[in-house]
CSV table of C-alpha atoms in Angstrom, one decimal:
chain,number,residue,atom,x,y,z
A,1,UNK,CA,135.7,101.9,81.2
A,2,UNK,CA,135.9,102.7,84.9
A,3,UNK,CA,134.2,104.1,87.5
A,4,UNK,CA,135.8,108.0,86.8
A,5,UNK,CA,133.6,110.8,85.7
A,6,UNK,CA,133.9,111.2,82.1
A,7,UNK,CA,132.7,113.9,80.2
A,8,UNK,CA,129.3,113.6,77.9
A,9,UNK,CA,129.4,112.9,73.9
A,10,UNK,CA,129.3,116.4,72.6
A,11,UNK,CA,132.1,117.8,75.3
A,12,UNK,CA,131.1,119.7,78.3
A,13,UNK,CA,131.8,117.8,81.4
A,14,UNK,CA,128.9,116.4,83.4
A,15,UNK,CA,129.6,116.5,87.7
A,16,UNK,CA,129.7,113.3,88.5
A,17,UNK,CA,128.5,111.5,85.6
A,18,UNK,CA,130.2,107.5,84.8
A,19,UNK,CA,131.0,106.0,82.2
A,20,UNK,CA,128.1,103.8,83.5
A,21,UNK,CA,126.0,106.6,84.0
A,22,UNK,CA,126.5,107.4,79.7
A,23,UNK,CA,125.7,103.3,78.3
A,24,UNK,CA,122.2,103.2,80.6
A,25,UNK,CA,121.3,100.5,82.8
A,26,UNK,CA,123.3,97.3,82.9
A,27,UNK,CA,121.7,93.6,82.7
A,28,UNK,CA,121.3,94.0,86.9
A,29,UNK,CA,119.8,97.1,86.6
A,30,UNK,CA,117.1,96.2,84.4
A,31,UNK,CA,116.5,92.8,86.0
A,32,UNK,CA,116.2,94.2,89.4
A,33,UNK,CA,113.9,97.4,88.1
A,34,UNK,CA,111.7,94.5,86.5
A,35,UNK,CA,112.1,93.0,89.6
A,36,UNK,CA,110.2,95.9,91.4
A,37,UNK,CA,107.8,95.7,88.8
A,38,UNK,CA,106.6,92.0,89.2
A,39,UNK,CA,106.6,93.0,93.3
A,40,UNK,CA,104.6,96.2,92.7
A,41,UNK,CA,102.1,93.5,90.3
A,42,UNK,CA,101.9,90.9,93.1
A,43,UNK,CA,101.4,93.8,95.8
A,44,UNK,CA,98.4,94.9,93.5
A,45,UNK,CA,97.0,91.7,93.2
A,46,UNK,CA,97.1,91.3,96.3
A,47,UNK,CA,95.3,94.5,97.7
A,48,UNK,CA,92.2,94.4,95.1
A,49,UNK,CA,92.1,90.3,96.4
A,50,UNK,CA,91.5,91.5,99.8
A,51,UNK,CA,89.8,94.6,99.1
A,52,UNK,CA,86.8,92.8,102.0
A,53,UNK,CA,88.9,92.7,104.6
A,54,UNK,CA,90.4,96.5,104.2
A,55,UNK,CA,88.9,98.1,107.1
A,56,UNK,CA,90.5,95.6,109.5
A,57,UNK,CA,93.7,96.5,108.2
A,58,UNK,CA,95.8,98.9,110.7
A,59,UNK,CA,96.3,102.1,110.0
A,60,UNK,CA,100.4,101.4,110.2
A,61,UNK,CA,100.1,98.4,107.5
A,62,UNK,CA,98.4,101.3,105.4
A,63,UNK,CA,101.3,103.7,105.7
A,64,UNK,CA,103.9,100.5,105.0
A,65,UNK,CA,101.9,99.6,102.2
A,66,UNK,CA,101.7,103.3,100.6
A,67,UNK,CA,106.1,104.4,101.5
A,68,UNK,CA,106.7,100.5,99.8
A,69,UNK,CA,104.4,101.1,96.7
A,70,UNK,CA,105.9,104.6,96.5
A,71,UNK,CA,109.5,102.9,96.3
A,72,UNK,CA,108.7,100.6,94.0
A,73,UNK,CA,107.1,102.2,91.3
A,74,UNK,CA,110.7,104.5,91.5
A,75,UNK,CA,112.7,101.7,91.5
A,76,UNK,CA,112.5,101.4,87.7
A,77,UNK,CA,112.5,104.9,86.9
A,78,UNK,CA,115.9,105.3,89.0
A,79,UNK,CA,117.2,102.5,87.6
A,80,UNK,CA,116.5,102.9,83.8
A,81,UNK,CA,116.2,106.5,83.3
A,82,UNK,CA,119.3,108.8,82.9
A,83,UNK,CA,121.5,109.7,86.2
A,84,UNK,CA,123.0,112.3,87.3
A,85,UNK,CA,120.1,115.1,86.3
A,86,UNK,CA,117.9,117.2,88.3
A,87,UNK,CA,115.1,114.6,88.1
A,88,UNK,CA,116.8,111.5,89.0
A,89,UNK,CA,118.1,113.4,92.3
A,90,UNK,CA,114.2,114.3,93.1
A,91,UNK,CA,113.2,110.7,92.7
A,92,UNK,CA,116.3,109.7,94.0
A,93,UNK,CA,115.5,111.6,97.5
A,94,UNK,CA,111.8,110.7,97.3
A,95,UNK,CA,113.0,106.7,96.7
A,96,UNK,CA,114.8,107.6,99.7
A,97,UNK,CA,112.4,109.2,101.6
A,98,UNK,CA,109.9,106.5,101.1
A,99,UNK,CA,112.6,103.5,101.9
A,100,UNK,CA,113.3,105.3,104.9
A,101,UNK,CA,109.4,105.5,105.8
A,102,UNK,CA,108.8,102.2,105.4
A,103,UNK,CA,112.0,100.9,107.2
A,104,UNK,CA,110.2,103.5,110.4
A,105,UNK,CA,107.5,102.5,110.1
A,106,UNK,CA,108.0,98.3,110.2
A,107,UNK,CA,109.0,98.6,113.3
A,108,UNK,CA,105.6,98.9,114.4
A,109,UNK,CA,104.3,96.2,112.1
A,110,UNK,CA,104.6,92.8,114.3
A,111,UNK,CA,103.3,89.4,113.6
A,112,UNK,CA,102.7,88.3,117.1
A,113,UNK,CA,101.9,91.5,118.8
A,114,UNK,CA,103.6,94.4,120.0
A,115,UNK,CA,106.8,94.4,121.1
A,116,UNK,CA,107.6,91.2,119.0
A,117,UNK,CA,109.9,91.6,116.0
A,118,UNK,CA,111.0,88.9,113.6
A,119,UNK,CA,114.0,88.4,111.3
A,120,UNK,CA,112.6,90.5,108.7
A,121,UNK,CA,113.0,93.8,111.2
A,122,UNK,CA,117.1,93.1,110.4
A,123,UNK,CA,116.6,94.3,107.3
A,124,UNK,CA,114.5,97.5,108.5
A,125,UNK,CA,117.9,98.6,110.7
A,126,UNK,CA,119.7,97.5,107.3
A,127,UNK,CA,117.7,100.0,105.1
A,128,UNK,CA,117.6,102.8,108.2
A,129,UNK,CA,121.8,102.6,108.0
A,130,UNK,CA,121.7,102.1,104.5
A,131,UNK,CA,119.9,105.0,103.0
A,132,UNK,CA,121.8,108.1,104.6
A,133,UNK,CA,125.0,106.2,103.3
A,134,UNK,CA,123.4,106.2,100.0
A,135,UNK,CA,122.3,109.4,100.2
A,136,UNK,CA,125.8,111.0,101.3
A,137,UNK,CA,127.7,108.9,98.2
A,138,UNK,CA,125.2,110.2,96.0
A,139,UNK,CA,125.9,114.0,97.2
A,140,UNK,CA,130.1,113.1,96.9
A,141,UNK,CA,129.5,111.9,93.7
A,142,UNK,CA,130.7,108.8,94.7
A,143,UNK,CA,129.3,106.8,92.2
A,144,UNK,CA,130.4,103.5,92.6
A,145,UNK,CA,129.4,103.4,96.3
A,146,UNK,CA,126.2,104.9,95.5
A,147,UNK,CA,125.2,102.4,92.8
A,148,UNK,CA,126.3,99.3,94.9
A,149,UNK,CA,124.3,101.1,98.1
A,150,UNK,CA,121.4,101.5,96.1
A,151,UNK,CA,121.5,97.2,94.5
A,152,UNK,CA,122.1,96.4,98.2
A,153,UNK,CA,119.3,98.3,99.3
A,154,UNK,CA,116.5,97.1,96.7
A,155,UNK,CA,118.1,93.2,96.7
A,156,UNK,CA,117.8,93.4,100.5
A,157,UNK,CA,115.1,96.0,101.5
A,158,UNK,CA,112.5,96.1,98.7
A,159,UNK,CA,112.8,92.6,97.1
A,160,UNK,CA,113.9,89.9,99.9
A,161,UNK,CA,111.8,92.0,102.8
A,162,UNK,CA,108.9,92.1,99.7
A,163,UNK,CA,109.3,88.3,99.4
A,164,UNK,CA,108.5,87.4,102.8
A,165,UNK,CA,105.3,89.3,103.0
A,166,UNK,CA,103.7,86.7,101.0
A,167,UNK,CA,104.1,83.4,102.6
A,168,UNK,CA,104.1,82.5,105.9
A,169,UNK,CA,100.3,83.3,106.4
A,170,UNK,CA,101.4,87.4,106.1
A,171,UNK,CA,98.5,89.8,105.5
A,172,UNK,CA,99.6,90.2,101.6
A,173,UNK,CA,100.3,86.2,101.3
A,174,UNK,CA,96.7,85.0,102.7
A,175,UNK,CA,94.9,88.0,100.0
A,176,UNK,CA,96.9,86.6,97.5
A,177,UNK,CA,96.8,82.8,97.9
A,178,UNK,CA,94.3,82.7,100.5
């Protein structure tokens, strides 16, 4: 089937549905909302191993840690739930939101003090350009731009970025394996 809006089983036509949209998640989808979920596990396991050494812990890590829990936990949900509904556009703008918070926000995270920003802030301008071109193929109902907006951004943003906070003696790494 392709990419074109197709109407529901039943009739009526559904704005902007896919045919993709009507069979549910595919085998990417799912792995990369499981994905999430084993990233959102670590990231747990990580904060309740380090629970001593909280108050140390910037203010700006904080807010990072919150926008990225906040996106993962919708990652799935997005991903696996129906599309196209009232609901998955209010996730969809909080997921957004939240990617967009974080991407702000790690610019004022920095390993080796201010001013100093590492390979990992590429994907932080990534996400920042990605998400209002997500965002406006969502609103053209451009589906298949929006769907291979929104793998880019959680491959890239959420699950490579998410990656290299554990090794590399990072803050989530060193409560984890430390």
């Amino acid at each position: 089937m392709s990419e074109a809006a197709v109407a529901p089983p039943g009739g009526g036509a559904t704005r902007g549905l896919t045919a993709q949209d009507l069979r549910g998640p595919d085998r990417l989808e799912r792995a990369l909302g499981l994905l999430a979920l084993v990233m959102l596990g670590f990231i747990l396991v990580a904060l309740v191993r380090g629970m001593d050494e909280w108050a140390r812990v910037p203010r700006v890590v904080w807010i990072h840690l919150a926008t990225i829990l906040v996106a993962l936990v919708l990652t799935p949900v997005l991903l696996w739930r129906r599309r196209g509904d009232r609901r998955h556009r209010v996730y969809g703008y909080a997921w957004s939101a939240a990617m967009m918070l974080t991407a702000l926000d790690s610019l004022f995270v920095h390993m080796g003090g201010p001013g100093r920003f590492s390979l990992i802030h590429v994907l932080s301008l990534f996400t920042l350009v990605m998400v209002p071109v997500l965002v406006l193929a969502a609103r053209r109902h451009n589906a298949a731009r929006h769907r291979r907006t929104v793998r880019g951004l959680i491959i890239g943003a959420l699950l490579i970025a998410g990656f290299f906070t554990f090794p590399f003696n990072r803050l989530l790494g060193h409560w984890l394996f430390g």
